[in-house]
mmCIF file of N, CA and C in Angstrom:
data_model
loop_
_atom_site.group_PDB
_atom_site.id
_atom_site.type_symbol
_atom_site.label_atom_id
_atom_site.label_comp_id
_atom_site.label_asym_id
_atom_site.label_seq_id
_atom_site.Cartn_x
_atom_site.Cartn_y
_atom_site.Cartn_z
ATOM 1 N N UNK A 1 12.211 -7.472 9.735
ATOM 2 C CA UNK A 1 11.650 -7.003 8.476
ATOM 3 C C UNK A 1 12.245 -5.660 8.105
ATOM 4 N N UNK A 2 12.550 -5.361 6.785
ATOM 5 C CA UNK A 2 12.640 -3.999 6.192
ATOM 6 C C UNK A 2 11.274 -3.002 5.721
ATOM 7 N N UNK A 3 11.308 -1.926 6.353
ATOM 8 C CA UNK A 3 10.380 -0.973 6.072
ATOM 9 C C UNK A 3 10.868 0.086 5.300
ATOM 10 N N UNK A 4 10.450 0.437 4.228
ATOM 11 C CA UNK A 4 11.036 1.784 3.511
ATOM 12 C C UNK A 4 10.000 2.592 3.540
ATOM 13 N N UNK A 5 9.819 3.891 3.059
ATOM 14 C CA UNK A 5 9.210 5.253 3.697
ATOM 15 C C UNK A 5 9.868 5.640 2.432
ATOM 16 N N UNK A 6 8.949 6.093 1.513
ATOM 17 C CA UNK A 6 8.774 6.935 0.559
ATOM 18 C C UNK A 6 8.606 8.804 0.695
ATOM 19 N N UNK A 7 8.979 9.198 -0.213
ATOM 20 C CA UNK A 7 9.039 10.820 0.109
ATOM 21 C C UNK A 7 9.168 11.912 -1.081
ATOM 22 N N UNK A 8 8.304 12.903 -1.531
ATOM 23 C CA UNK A 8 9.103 13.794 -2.621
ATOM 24 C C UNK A 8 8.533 13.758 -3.837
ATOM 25 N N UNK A 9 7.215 12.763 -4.061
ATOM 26 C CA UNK A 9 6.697 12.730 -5.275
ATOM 27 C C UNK A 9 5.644 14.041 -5.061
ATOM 28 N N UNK A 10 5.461 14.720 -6.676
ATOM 29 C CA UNK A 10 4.379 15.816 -6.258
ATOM 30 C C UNK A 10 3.871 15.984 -7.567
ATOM 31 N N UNK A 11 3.522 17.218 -8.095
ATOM 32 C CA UNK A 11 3.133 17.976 -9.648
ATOM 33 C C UNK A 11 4.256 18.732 -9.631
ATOM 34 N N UNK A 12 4.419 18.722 -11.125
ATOM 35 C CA UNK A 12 5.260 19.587 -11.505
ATOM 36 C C UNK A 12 5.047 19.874 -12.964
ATOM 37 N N UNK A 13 5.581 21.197 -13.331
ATOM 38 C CA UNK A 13 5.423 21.055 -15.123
ATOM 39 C C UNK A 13 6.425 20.160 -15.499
ATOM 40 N N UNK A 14 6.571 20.344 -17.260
ATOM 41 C CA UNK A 14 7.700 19.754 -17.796
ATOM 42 C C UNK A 14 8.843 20.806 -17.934
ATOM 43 N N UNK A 15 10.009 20.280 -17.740
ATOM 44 C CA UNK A 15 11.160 20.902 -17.461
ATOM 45 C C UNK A 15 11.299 21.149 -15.826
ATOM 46 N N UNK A 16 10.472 20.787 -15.120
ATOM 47 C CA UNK A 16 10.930 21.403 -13.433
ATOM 48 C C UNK A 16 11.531 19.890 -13.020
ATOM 49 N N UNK A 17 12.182 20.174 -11.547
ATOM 50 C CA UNK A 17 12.717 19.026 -10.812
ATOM 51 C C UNK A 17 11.522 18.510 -9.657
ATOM 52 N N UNK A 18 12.262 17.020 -9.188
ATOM 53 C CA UNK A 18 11.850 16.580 -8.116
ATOM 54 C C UNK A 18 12.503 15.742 -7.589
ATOM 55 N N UNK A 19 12.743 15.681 -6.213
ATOM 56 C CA UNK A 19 13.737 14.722 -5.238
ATOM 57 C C UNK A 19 12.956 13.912 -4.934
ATOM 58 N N UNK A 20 13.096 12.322 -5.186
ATOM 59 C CA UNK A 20 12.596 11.942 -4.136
ATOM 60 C C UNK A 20 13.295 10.470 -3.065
ATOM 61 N N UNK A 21 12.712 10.628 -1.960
ATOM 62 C CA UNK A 21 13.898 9.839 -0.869
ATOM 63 C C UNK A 21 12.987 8.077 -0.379
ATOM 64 N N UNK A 22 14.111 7.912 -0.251
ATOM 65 C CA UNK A 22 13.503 6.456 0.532
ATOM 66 C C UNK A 22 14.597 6.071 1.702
ATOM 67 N N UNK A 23 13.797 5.774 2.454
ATOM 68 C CA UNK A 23 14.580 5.684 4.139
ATOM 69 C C UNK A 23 14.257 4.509 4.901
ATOM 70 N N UNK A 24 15.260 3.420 4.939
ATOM 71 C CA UNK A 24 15.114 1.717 4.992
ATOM 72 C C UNK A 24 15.496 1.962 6.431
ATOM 73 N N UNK A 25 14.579 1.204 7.126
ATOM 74 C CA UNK A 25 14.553 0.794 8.821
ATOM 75 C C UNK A 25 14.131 -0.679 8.637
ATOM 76 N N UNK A 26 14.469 -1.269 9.883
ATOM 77 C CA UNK A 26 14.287 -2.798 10.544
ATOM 78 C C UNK A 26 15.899 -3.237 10.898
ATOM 79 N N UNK A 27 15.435 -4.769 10.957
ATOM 80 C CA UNK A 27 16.576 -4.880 12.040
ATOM 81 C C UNK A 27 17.247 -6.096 10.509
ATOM 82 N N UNK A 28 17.586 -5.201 10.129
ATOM 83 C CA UNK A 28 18.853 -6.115 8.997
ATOM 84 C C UNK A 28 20.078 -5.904 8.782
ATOM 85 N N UNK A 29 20.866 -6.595 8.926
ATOM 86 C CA UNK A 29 22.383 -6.555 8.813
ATOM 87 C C UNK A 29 22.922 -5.626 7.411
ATOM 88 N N UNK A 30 22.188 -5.498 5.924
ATOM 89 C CA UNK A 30 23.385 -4.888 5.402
ATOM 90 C C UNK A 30 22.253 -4.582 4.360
ATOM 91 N N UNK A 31 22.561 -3.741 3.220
ATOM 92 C CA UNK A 31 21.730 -3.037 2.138
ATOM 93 C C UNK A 31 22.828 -3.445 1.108
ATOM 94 N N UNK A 32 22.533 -4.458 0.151
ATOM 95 C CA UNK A 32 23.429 -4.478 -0.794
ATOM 96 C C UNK A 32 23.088 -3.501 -2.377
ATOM 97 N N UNK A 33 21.773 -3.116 -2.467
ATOM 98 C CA UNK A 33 21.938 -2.101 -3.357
ATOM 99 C C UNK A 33 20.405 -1.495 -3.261
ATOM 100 N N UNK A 34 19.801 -0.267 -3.361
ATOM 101 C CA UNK A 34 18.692 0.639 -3.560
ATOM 102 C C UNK A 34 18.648 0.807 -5.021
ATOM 103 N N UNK A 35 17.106 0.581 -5.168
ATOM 104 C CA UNK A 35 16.752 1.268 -6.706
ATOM 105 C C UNK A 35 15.573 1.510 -6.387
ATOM 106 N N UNK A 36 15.451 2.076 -7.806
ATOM 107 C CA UNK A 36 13.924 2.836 -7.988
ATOM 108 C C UNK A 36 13.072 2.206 -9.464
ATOM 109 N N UNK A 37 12.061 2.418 -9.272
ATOM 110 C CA UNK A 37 11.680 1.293 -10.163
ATOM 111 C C UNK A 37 10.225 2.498 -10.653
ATOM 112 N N UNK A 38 9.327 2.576 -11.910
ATOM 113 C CA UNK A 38 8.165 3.108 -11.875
ATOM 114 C C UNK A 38 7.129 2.775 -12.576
ATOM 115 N N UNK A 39 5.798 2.815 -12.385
ATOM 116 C CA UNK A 39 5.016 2.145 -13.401
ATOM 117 C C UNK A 39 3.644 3.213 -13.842
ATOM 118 N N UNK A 40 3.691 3.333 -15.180
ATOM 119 C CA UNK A 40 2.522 4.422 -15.367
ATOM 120 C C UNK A 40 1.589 3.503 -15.727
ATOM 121 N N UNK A 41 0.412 4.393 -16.071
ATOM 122 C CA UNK A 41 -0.872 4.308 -15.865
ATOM 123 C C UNK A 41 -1.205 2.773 -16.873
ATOM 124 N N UNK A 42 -1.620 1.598 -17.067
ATOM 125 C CA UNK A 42 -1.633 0.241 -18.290
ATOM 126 C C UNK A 42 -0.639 0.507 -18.561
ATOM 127 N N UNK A 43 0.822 0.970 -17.733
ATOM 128 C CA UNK A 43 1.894 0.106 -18.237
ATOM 129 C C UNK A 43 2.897 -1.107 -17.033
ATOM 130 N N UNK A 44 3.849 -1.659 -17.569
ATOM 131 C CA UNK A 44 4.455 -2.588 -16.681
ATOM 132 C C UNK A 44 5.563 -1.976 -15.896
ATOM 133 N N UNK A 45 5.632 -2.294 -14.325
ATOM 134 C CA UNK A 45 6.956 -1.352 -13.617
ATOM 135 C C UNK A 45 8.173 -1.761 -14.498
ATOM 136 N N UNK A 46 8.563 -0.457 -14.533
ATOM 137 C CA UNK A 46 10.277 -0.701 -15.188
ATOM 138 C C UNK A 46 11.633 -0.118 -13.833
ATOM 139 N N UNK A 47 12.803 -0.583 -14.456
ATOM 140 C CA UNK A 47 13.278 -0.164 -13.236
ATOM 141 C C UNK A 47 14.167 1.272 -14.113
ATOM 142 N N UNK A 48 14.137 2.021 -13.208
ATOM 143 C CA UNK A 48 14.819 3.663 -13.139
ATOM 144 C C UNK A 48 16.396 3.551 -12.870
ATOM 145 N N UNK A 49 17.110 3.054 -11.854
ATOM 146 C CA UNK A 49 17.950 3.769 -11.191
ATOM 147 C C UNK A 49 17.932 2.930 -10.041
ATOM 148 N N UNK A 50 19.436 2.213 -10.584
ATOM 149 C CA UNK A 50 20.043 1.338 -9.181
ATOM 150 C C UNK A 50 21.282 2.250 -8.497
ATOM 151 N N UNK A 51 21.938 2.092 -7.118
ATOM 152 C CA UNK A 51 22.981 2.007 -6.841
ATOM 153 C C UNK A 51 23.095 0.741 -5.575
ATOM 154 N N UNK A 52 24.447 0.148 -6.301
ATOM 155 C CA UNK A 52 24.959 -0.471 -5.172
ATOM 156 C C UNK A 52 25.664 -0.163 -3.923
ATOM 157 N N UNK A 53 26.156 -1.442 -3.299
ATOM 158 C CA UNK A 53 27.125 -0.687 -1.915
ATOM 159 C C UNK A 53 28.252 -0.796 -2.301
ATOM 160 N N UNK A 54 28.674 -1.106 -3.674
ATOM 161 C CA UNK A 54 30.123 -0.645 -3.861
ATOM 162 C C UNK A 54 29.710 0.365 -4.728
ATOM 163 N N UNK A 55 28.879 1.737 -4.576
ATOM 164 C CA UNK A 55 28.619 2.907 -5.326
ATOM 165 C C UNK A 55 28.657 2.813 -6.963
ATOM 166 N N UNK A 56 28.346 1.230 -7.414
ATOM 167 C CA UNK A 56 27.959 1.243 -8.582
ATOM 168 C C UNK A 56 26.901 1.901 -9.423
ATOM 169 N N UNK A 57 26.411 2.508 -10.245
ATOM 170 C CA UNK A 57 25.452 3.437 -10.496
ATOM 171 C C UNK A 57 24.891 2.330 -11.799
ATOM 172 N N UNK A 58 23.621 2.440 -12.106
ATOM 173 C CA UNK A 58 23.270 2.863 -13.465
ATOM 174 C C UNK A 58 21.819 3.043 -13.461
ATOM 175 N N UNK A 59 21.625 3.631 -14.889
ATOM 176 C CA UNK A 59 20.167 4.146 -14.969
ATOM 177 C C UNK A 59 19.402 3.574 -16.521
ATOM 178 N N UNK A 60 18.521 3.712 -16.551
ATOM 179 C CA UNK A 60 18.052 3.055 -17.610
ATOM 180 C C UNK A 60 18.439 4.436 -18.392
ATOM 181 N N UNK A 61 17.893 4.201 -19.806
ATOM 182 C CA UNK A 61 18.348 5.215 -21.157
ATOM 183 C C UNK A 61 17.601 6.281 -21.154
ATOM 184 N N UNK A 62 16.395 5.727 -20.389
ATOM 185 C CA UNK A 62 15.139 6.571 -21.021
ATOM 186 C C UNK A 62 15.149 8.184 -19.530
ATOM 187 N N UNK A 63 15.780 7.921 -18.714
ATOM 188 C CA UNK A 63 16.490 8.953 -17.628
ATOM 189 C C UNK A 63 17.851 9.227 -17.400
ATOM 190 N N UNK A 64 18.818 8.392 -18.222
ATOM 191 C CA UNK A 64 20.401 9.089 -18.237
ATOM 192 C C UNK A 64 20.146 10.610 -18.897
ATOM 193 N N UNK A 65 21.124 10.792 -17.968
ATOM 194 C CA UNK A 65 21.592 12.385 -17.841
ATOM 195 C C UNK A 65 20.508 13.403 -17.203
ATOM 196 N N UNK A 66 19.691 12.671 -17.076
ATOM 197 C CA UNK A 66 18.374 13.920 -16.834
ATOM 198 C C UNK A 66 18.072 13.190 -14.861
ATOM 199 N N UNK A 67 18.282 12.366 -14.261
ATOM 200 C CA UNK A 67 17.544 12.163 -12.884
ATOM 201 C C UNK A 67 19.492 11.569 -12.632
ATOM 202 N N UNK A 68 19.847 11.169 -11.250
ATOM 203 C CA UNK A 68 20.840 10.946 -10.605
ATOM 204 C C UNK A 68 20.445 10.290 -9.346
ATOM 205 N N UNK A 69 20.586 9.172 -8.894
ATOM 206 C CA UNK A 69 20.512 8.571 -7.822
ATOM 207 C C UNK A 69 21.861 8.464 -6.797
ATOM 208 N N UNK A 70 21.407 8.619 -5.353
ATOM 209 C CA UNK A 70 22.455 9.094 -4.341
ATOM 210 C C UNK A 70 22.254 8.380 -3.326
ATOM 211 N N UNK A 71 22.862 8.023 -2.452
ATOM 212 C CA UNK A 71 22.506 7.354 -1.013
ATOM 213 C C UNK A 71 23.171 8.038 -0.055
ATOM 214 N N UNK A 72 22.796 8.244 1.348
ATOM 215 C CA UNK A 72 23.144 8.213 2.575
ATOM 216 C C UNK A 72 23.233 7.363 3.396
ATOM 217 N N UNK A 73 24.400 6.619 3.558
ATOM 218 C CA UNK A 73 24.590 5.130 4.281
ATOM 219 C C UNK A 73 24.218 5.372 5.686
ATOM 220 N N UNK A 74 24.805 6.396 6.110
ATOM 221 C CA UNK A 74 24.468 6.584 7.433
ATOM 222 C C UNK A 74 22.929 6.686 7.810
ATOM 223 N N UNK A 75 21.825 7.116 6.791
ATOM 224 C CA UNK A 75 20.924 7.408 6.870
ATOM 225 C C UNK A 75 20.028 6.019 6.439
ATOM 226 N N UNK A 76 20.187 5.371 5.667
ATOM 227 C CA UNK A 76 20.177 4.560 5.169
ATOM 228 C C UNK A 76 18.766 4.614 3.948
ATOM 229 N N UNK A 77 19.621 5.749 3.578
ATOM 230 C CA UNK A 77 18.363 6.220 2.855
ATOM 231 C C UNK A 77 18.387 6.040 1.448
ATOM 232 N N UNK A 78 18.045 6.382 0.281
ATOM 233 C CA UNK A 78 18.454 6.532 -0.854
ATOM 234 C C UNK A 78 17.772 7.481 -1.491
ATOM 235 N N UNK A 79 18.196 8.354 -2.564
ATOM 236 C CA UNK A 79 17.808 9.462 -2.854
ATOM 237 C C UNK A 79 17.623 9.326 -4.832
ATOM 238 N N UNK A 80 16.544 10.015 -5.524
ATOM 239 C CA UNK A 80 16.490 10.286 -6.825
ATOM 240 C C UNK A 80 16.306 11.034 -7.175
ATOM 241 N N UNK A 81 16.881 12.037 -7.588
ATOM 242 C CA UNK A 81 16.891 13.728 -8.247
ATOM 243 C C UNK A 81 16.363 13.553 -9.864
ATOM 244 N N UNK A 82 15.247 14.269 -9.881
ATOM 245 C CA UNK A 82 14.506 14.464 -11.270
ATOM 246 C C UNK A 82 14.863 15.763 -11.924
ATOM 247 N N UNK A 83 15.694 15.850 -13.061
ATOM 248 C CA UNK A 83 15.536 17.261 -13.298
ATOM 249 C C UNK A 83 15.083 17.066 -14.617
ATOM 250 N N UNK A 84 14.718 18.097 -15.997
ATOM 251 C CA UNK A 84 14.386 18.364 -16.935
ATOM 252 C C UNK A 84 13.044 17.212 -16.840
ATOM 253 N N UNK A 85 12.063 17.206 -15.858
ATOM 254 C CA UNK A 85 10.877 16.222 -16.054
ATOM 255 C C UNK A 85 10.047 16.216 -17.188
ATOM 256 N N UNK A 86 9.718 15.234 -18.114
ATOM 257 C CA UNK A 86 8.783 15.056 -19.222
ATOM 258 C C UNK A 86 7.824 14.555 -18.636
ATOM 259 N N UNK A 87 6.409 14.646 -19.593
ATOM 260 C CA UNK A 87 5.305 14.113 -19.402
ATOM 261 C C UNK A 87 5.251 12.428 -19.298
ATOM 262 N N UNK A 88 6.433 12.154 -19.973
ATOM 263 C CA UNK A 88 6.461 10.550 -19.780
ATOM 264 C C UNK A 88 6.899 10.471 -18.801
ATOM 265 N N UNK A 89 7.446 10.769 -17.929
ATOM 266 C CA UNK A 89 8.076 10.442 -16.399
ATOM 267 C C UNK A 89 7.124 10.165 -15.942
ATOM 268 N N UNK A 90 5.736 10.570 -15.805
ATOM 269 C CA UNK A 90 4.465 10.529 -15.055
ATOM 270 C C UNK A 90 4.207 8.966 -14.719
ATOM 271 N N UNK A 91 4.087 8.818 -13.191
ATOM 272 C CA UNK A 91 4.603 7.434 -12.982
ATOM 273 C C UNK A 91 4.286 7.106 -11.382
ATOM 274 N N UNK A 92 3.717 5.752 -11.102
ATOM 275 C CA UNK A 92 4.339 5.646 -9.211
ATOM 276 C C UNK A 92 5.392 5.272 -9.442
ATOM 277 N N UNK A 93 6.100 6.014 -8.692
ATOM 278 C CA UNK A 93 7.779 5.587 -8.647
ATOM 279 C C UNK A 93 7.646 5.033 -6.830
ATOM 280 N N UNK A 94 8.506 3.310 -6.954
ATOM 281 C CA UNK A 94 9.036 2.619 -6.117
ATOM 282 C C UNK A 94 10.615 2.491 -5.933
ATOM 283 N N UNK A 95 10.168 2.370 -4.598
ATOM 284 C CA UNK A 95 11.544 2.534 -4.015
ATOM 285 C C UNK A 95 11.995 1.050 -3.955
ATOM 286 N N UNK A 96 13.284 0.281 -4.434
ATOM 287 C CA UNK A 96 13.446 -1.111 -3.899
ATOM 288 C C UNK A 96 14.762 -1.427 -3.556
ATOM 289 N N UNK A 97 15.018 -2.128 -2.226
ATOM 290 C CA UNK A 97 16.009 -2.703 -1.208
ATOM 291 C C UNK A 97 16.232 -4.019 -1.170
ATOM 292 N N UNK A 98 17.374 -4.563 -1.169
ATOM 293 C CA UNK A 98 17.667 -6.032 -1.180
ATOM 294 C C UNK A 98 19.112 -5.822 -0.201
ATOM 295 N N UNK A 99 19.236 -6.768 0.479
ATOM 296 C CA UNK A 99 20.134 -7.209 1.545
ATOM 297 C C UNK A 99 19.959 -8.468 1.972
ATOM 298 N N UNK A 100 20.643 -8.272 2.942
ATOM 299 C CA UNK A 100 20.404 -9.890 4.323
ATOM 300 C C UNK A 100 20.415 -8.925 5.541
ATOM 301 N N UNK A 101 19.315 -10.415 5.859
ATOM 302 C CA UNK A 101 19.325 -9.770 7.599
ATOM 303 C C UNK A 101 20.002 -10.226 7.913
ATOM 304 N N UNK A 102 20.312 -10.360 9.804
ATOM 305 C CA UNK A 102 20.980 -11.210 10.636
ATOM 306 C C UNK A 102 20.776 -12.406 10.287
ATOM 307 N N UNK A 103 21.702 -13.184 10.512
ATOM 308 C CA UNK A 103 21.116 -14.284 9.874
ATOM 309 C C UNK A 103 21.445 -15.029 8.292
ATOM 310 N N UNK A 104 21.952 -13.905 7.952
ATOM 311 C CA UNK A 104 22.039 -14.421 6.157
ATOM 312 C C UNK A 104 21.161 -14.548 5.421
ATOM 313 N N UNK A 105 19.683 -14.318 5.531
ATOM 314 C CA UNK A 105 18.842 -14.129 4.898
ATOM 315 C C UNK A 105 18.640 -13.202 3.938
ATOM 316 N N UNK A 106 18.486 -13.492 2.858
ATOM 317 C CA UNK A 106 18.313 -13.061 1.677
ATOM 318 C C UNK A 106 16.962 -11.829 1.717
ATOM 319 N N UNK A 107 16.661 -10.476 1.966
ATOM 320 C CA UNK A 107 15.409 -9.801 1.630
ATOM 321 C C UNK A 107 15.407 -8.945 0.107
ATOM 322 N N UNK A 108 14.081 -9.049 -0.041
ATOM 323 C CA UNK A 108 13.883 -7.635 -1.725
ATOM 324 C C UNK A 108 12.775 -7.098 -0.570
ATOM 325 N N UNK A 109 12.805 -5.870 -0.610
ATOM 326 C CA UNK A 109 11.298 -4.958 0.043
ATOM 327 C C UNK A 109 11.394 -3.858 -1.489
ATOM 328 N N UNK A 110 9.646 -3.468 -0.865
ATOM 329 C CA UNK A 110 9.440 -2.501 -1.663
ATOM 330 C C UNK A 110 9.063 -1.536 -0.852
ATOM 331 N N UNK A 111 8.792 -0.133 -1.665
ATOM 332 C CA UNK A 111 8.320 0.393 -1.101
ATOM 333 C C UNK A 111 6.421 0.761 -1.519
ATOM 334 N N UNK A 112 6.250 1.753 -0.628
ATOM 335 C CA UNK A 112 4.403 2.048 -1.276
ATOM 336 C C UNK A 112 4.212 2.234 -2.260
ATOM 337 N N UNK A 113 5.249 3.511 -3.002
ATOM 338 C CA UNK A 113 5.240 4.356 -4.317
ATOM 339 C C UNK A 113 4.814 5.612 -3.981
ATOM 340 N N UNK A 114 4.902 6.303 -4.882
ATOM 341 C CA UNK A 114 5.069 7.985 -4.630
ATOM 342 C C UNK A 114 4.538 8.178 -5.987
ATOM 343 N N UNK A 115 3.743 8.725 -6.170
ATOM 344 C CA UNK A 115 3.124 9.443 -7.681
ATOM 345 C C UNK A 115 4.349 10.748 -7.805
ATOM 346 N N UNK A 116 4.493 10.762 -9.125
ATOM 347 C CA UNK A 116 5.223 11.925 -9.956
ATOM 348 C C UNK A 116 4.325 11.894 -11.012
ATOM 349 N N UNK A 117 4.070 13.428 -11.072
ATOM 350 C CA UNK A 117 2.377 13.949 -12.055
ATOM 351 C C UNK A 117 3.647 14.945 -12.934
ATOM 352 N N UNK A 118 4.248 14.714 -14.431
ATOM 353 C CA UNK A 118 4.571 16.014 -14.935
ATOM 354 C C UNK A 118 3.584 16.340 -16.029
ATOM 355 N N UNK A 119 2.955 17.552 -16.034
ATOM 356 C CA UNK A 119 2.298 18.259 -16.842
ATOM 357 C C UNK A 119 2.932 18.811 -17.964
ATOM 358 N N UNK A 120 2.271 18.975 -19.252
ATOM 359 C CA UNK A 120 2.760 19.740 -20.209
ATOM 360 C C UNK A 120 2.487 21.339 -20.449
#
């Protein structure tokens, strides 16, 4: 099984930053891409911010230029940098992993979620 471990959500005003990390353990052969996904309060999760393992990037419209997603392969972590935060960011932000295990098996995990609170 894949376990991810969320990290980095907090308060902040509008205009401040926030990092936050996700760090994939179990016993699976390969991570074919990390994203982040978030869902506010009566609304539906949307997704934020993929990267693949051929360091493909993209982000939805509503966070280009303003958040940047990063990975540490070795770590097997993945990372989302928030900067210029709006009140609409306010959100659980999920972490999500897809690979194969040993085996060739196909996995999606999620993670718990991490609240990001930006204030006005």
């Amino acid at each position: 099984q894949v376990q991810l471990v969320e990290s980095g959500g907090g308060s902040v005003q509008a205009g401040g930053s926030l990092r936050l990390s996700c760090a994939a353990s179990g016993t699976f052969l390969s991570i074919n891409a990390m994203a982040w996904y978030r869902q506010a309060p009566g609304k539906q999760r949307e997704w934020v911010a993929r990267i693949a393992s051929s360091d493909s990037i993209g982000y939805s419209d509503s966070v280009k230029g303003r958040f940047t997603i990063s990975r540490d392969n070795a770590k097997n972590t993945a990372y989302l940098q928030m900067n210029t935060l709006k009140p609409e960011d306010t959100a659980v932000y999920y972490c999500n992993v897809v690979g194969y295990y040993r085996g060739h098996n196909y996995y999606n995990a999620w993670g718990q979620g991490t609240q990001v609170t930006v204030s006005s």
